[in-house]
């Protein structure tokens, strides 16, 4: 149900052409925000999300670019300002979820994941920061990962990068609070999103179980992000909020 709480606000959601990112973009648009839909390479997916947003009466635009590239990130921010005139919300959702045993992992494999999850988040925050400061009520929501809290086989790079996101969230909450910017992290549990054809189920999905025995939906994660972007959440800062159906209890 729309509350129109975010009317007049502008949000950038990285990796929002599908799955959790798409659900977040739609949830924020349903509350009145204009959205920058970012995709690493699939313009058609991003355009489809824009059309969905337009059907709820809000504005959106497509940005295709790799957040690991600071020039691409700056171009995305410049596009948002040129079209919408402001940025109030940044959701750092884009990530790579590779799997490979550590003994077989090359430094290039390691860096590929770090470049997107950690460096990409850094680039997005740096580029958006002047505009988030001007907002007066800026919001950053980083998307974490359950395996950063539990560990997982064949994911040393992803687990490490997502654990770094938690630390980055807590550090930024301190640094940016004087500018009226909140920084939080939403940690998805086992979410039933579509996987590429012939791609096996991640090993850590088979280890963890929810209390109900059911997997979450992308919309469950989006609901937590939506709350953190709302006026009611201004006192929530520096937190890692889990949306996992009871698959893990902890901070």
CSV table of C-alpha atoms in Angstrom, one decimal:
chain,number,residue,atom,x,y,z
A,1,UNK,CA,0.0,0.0,0.0
A,2,UNK,CA,1.4,3.4,-1.0
A,3,UNK,CA,1.9,6.0,1.7
A,4,UNK,CA,3.5,8.6,-0.6
A,5,UNK,CA,6.0,9.2,2.2
A,6,UNK,CA,8.8,9.6,-0.3
A,7,UNK,CA,7.1,12.0,-2.6
A,8,UNK,CA,9.7,14.4,-4.1
A,9,UNK,CA,12.6,12.2,-3.1
A,10,UNK,CA,15.0,10.6,-5.6
A,11,UNK,CA,16.6,7.2,-5.1
A,12,UNK,CA,19.5,5.4,-6.9
A,13,UNK,CA,19.2,1.6,-6.6
A,14,UNK,CA,22.2,-0.2,-8.0
A,15,UNK,CA,21.7,-3.6,-9.6
A,16,UNK,CA,18.0,-3.0,-9.8
A,17,UNK,CA,17.2,-4.7,-13.1
A,18,UNK,CA,16.1,-7.9,-11.5
A,19,UNK,CA,15.3,-9.8,-8.2
A,20,UNK,CA,15.9,-7.9,-4.9
A,21,UNK,CA,17.1,-4.7,-6.6
A,22,UNK,CA,14.0,-4.6,-8.8
A,23,UNK,CA,11.7,-5.2,-5.8
A,24,UNK,CA,13.5,-2.3,-3.9
A,25,UNK,CA,13.1,0.1,-6.8
A,26,UNK,CA,9.4,-0.7,-7.1
A,27,UNK,CA,8.8,-0.4,-3.3
A,28,UNK,CA,10.4,3.0,-3.2
A,29,UNK,CA,8.5,4.2,-6.3
A,30,UNK,CA,5.2,3.0,-4.7
A,31,UNK,CA,5.9,5.4,-1.9
A,32,UNK,CA,6.4,8.3,-4.3
A,33,UNK,CA,10.2,8.3,-5.0
A,34,UNK,CA,11.7,8.9,-8.5
A,35,UNK,CA,14.2,6.1,-9.3
A,36,UNK,CA,17.4,5.6,-11.1
A,37,UNK,CA,17.4,2.0,-12.2
A,38,UNK,CA,21.0,0.8,-12.6
A,39,UNK,CA,22.1,-2.4,-14.4
A,40,UNK,CA,25.6,-3.6,-15.0
A,41,UNK,CA,24.9,-4.6,-18.6
A,42,UNK,CA,21.2,-5.6,-19.3
A,43,UNK,CA,19.5,-2.5,-20.6
A,44,UNK,CA,16.3,-4.4,-21.5
A,45,UNK,CA,15.8,-5.6,-17.9
A,46,UNK,CA,16.4,-2.1,-16.6
A,47,UNK,CA,13.9,-0.6,-19.1
A,48,UNK,CA,11.3,-3.1,-18.0
A,49,UNK,CA,11.6,-2.0,-14.4
A,50,UNK,CA,11.3,1.6,-15.5
A,51,UNK,CA,8.0,0.7,-17.3
A,52,UNK,CA,6.8,-0.9,-14.1
A,53,UNK,CA,7.6,2.2,-12.1
A,54,UNK,CA,5.8,4.4,-14.6
A,55,UNK,CA,2.7,2.3,-14.3
A,56,UNK,CA,2.5,3.4,-10.6
A,57,UNK,CA,2.7,7.0,-11.7
A,58,UNK,CA,6.3,7.7,-10.8
A,59,UNK,CA,9.3,8.8,-12.8
A,60,UNK,CA,12.4,6.6,-13.5
A,61,UNK,CA,15.4,6.4,-15.7
A,62,UNK,CA,17.8,3.8,-16.8
A,63,UNK,CA,21.6,3.8,-16.2
A,64,UNK,CA,23.6,0.9,-17.6
A,65,UNK,CA,27.1,0.8,-16.1
A,66,UNK,CA,29.4,-1.1,-13.9
A,67,UNK,CA,29.7,0.4,-10.4
A,68,UNK,CA,33.2,-0.9,-10.2
A,69,UNK,CA,34.1,1.9,-12.6
A,70,UNK,CA,34.1,5.3,-10.9
A,71,UNK,CA,33.6,7.1,-14.1
A,72,UNK,CA,30.4,5.1,-14.8
A,73,UNK,CA,29.2,5.9,-11.3
A,74,UNK,CA,29.8,9.6,-11.7
A,75,UNK,CA,27.9,9.5,-15.0
A,76,UNK,CA,25.0,7.8,-13.2
A,77,UNK,CA,24.9,10.5,-10.5
A,78,UNK,CA,25.2,13.3,-13.1
A,79,UNK,CA,22.3,11.8,-15.0
A,80,UNK,CA,20.2,11.7,-11.9
A,81,UNK,CA,20.9,15.4,-11.1
A,82,UNK,CA,20.3,16.5,-14.7
A,83,UNK,CA,17.0,14.6,-14.8
A,84,UNK,CA,15.7,14.9,-11.2
A,85,UNK,CA,17.7,17.7,-9.6
A,86,UNK,CA,18.6,15.9,-6.4
A,87,UNK,CA,19.5,12.6,-4.7
A,88,UNK,CA,18.1,11.6,-1.3
A,89,UNK,CA,18.4,7.9,-1.2
A,90,UNK,CA,21.2,5.5,-2.2
A,91,UNK,CA,20.7,1.7,-2.1
A,92,UNK,CA,23.9,-0.2,-2.7
A,93,UNK,CA,22.5,-3.5,-3.9
A,94,UNK,CA,24.7,-4.5,-6.8
A,95,UNK,CA,26.9,-7.5,-6.1
A,96,UNK,CA,28.6,-10.6,-7.6
A,97,UNK,CA,27.9,-13.9,-6.0
A,98,UNK,CA,30.6,-16.2,-7.3
A,99,UNK,CA,31.5,-19.6,-6.0
A,100,UNK,CA,34.9,-21.3,-6.0
A,101,UNK,CA,36.9,-23.3,-3.5
A,102,UNK,CA,39.6,-21.0,-2.0
A,103,UNK,CA,42.4,-23.4,-3.1
A,104,UNK,CA,41.3,-22.8,-6.7
A,105,UNK,CA,40.6,-19.0,-6.3
A,106,UNK,CA,42.9,-16.7,-8.1
A,107,UNK,CA,43.7,-13.1,-7.1
A,108,UNK,CA,41.7,-12.0,-10.2
A,109,UNK,CA,38.7,-14.0,-8.9
A,110,UNK,CA,39.1,-12.2,-5.5
A,111,UNK,CA,39.4,-8.8,-7.0
A,112,UNK,CA,36.5,-9.2,-9.3
A,113,UNK,CA,34.1,-9.6,-6.3
A,114,UNK,CA,35.8,-6.9,-4.2
A,115,UNK,CA,35.7,-4.4,-7.1
A,116,UNK,CA,31.9,-4.6,-7.2
A,117,UNK,CA,30.8,-5.2,-3.6
A,118,UNK,CA,33.3,-3.0,-1.7
A,119,UNK,CA,34.9,-0.7,-4.2
A,120,UNK,CA,31.6,-0.2,-6.1
A,121,UNK,CA,29.8,0.8,-2.9
A,122,UNK,CA,32.7,3.2,-2.0
A,123,UNK,CA,32.4,4.8,-5.5
A,124,UNK,CA,28.6,5.2,-5.2
A,125,UNK,CA,28.7,6.8,-1.7
A,126,UNK,CA,31.5,9.2,-2.7
A,127,UNK,CA,29.7,10.3,-5.9
A,128,UNK,CA,26.3,10.7,-4.1
A,129,UNK,CA,27.6,12.3,-0.9
A,130,UNK,CA,27.4,16.0,-1.9
A,131,UNK,CA,23.8,15.5,-2.9
A,132,UNK,CA,22.9,13.4,0.1
A,133,UNK,CA,24.2,16.2,2.3
A,134,UNK,CA,22.0,18.7,0.5
A,135,UNK,CA,19.0,16.5,1.0
A,136,UNK,CA,18.9,17.2,4.8
A,137,UNK,CA,17.6,13.7,5.4
A,138,UNK,CA,19.8,11.5,3.2
A,139,UNK,CA,19.6,7.8,3.4
A,140,UNK,CA,22.1,5.1,2.5
A,141,UNK,CA,21.0,1.4,2.7
A,142,UNK,CA,23.6,-1.2,1.9
A,143,UNK,CA,22.5,-4.8,1.1
A,144,UNK,CA,24.5,-7.4,3.1
A,145,UNK,CA,24.6,-11.1,2.9
A,146,UNK,CA,23.7,-13.9,5.4
A,147,UNK,CA,26.9,-15.7,4.7
A,148,UNK,CA,28.9,-12.8,6.0
A,149,UNK,CA,27.5,-13.7,9.4
A,150,UNK,CA,27.6,-17.5,9.2
A,151,UNK,CA,30.4,-18.2,6.7
A,152,UNK,CA,29.9,-20.4,3.7
A,153,UNK,CA,31.9,-22.9,1.6
A,154,UNK,CA,33.4,-21.8,-1.7
A,155,UNK,CA,32.7,-18.1,-1.0
A,156,UNK,CA,35.7,-16.6,0.7
A,157,UNK,CA,35.6,-13.6,-1.6
A,158,UNK,CA,31.9,-12.9,-1.2
A,159,UNK,CA,31.8,-13.6,2.5
A,160,UNK,CA,34.7,-11.2,3.1
A,161,UNK,CA,33.3,-8.5,0.9
A,162,UNK,CA,29.8,-8.7,2.5
A,163,UNK,CA,31.4,-8.6,6.0
A,164,UNK,CA,33.2,-5.5,4.9
A,165,UNK,CA,29.9,-3.9,4.0
A,166,UNK,CA,28.8,-4.3,7.6
A,167,UNK,CA,32.0,-2.5,8.8
A,168,UNK,CA,31.6,0.2,6.2
A,169,UNK,CA,28.0,0.7,7.2
A,170,UNK,CA,28.9,1.2,10.9
A,171,UNK,CA,31.8,3.5,10.1
A,172,UNK,CA,29.8,5.7,7.7
A,173,UNK,CA,27.0,6.0,10.3
A,174,UNK,CA,29.5,7.8,12.5
A,175,UNK,CA,31.0,9.9,9.8
A,176,UNK,CA,27.8,11.0,8.1
A,177,UNK,CA,25.4,11.5,11.0
A,178,UNK,CA,26.4,15.2,11.4
A,179,UNK,CA,25.2,15.7,7.8
A,180,UNK,CA,21.8,14.2,8.6
A,181,UNK,CA,22.5,11.0,6.7
A,182,UNK,CA,21.5,7.6,8.1
A,183,UNK,CA,23.5,4.5,7.0
A,184,UNK,CA,22.1,1.1,7.6
A,185,UNK,CA,22.4,-2.4,6.2
A,186,UNK,CA,19.7,-4.9,5.3
A,187,UNK,CA,20.8,-8.5,5.3
A,188,UNK,CA,18.7,-10.9,3.2
A,189,UNK,CA,18.3,-14.5,4.2
A,190,UNK,CA,17.6,-17.3,1.8
A,191,UNK,CA,15.6,-15.5,-0.9
A,192,UNK,CA,13.8,-17.5,-3.6
A,193,UNK,CA,15.0,-15.5,-6.6
A,194,UNK,CA,15.4,-17.1,-10.0
A,195,UNK,CA,18.8,-18.5,-10.9
A,196,UNK,CA,20.4,-18.8,-14.3
A,197,UNK,CA,19.6,-22.0,-16.1
A,198,UNK,CA,21.7,-25.0,-15.1
A,199,UNK,CA,23.2,-23.1,-12.2
A,200,UNK,CA,23.4,-25.3,-9.0
A,201,UNK,CA,21.9,-24.2,-5.7
A,202,UNK,CA,24.5,-22.4,-3.6
A,203,UNK,CA,25.9,-24.7,-0.9
A,204,UNK,CA,25.0,-22.3,1.9
A,205,UNK,CA,21.4,-22.3,0.8
A,206,UNK,CA,21.2,-25.9,1.8
A,207,UNK,CA,22.8,-25.4,5.2
A,208,UNK,CA,20.5,-22.8,6.6
A,209,UNK,CA,16.8,-23.2,7.3
A,210,UNK,CA,14.1,-20.7,8.3
A,211,UNK,CA,11.7,-21.2,11.2
A,212,UNK,CA,8.8,-21.6,8.8
A,213,UNK,CA,10.6,-23.8,6.3
A,214,UNK,CA,9.9,-21.3,3.6
A,215,UNK,CA,12.2,-19.1,1.6
A,216,UNK,CA,11.7,-15.3,1.6
A,217,UNK,CA,10.7,-13.2,-1.3
A,218,UNK,CA,12.5,-10.2,-2.8
A,219,UNK,CA,9.6,-8.1,-1.6
A,220,UNK,CA,10.4,-9.1,2.0
A,221,UNK,CA,13.9,-7.5,1.7
A,222,UNK,CA,12.4,-4.5,-0.1
A,223,UNK,CA,10.0,-3.9,2.8
A,224,UNK,CA,12.9,-3.5,5.2
A,225,UNK,CA,14.7,-1.1,2.9
A,226,UNK,CA,11.5,0.8,2.4
A,227,UNK,CA,11.1,1.3,6.1
A,228,UNK,CA,14.7,2.5,6.5
A,229,UNK,CA,14.1,5.1,3.8
A,230,UNK,CA,10.9,6.4,5.5
A,231,UNK,CA,10.7,9.4,7.9
A,232,UNK,CA,9.8,6.9,10.7
A,233,UNK,CA,13.3,5.4,10.5
A,234,UNK,CA,15.4,8.5,11.1
A,235,UNK,CA,16.5,7.3,14.6
A,236,UNK,CA,17.7,4.0,13.1
A,237,UNK,CA,21.4,4.3,12.2
A,238,UNK,CA,24.4,2.0,11.8
A,239,UNK,CA,22.3,-1.1,12.1
A,240,UNK,CA,22.4,-4.5,10.3
A,241,UNK,CA,18.8,-5.5,10.0
A,242,UNK,CA,18.2,-9.2,9.1
A,243,UNK,CA,15.3,-10.3,6.9
A,244,UNK,CA,15.8,-14.0,7.1
A,245,UNK,CA,12.8,-15.7,8.5
A,246,UNK,CA,14.7,-16.9,11.5
A,247,UNK,CA,17.5,-18.6,9.6
A,248,UNK,CA,20.1,-16.7,11.7
A,249,UNK,CA,19.9,-14.8,15.0
A,250,UNK,CA,22.6,-12.2,15.6
A,251,UNK,CA,23.8,-8.7,14.7
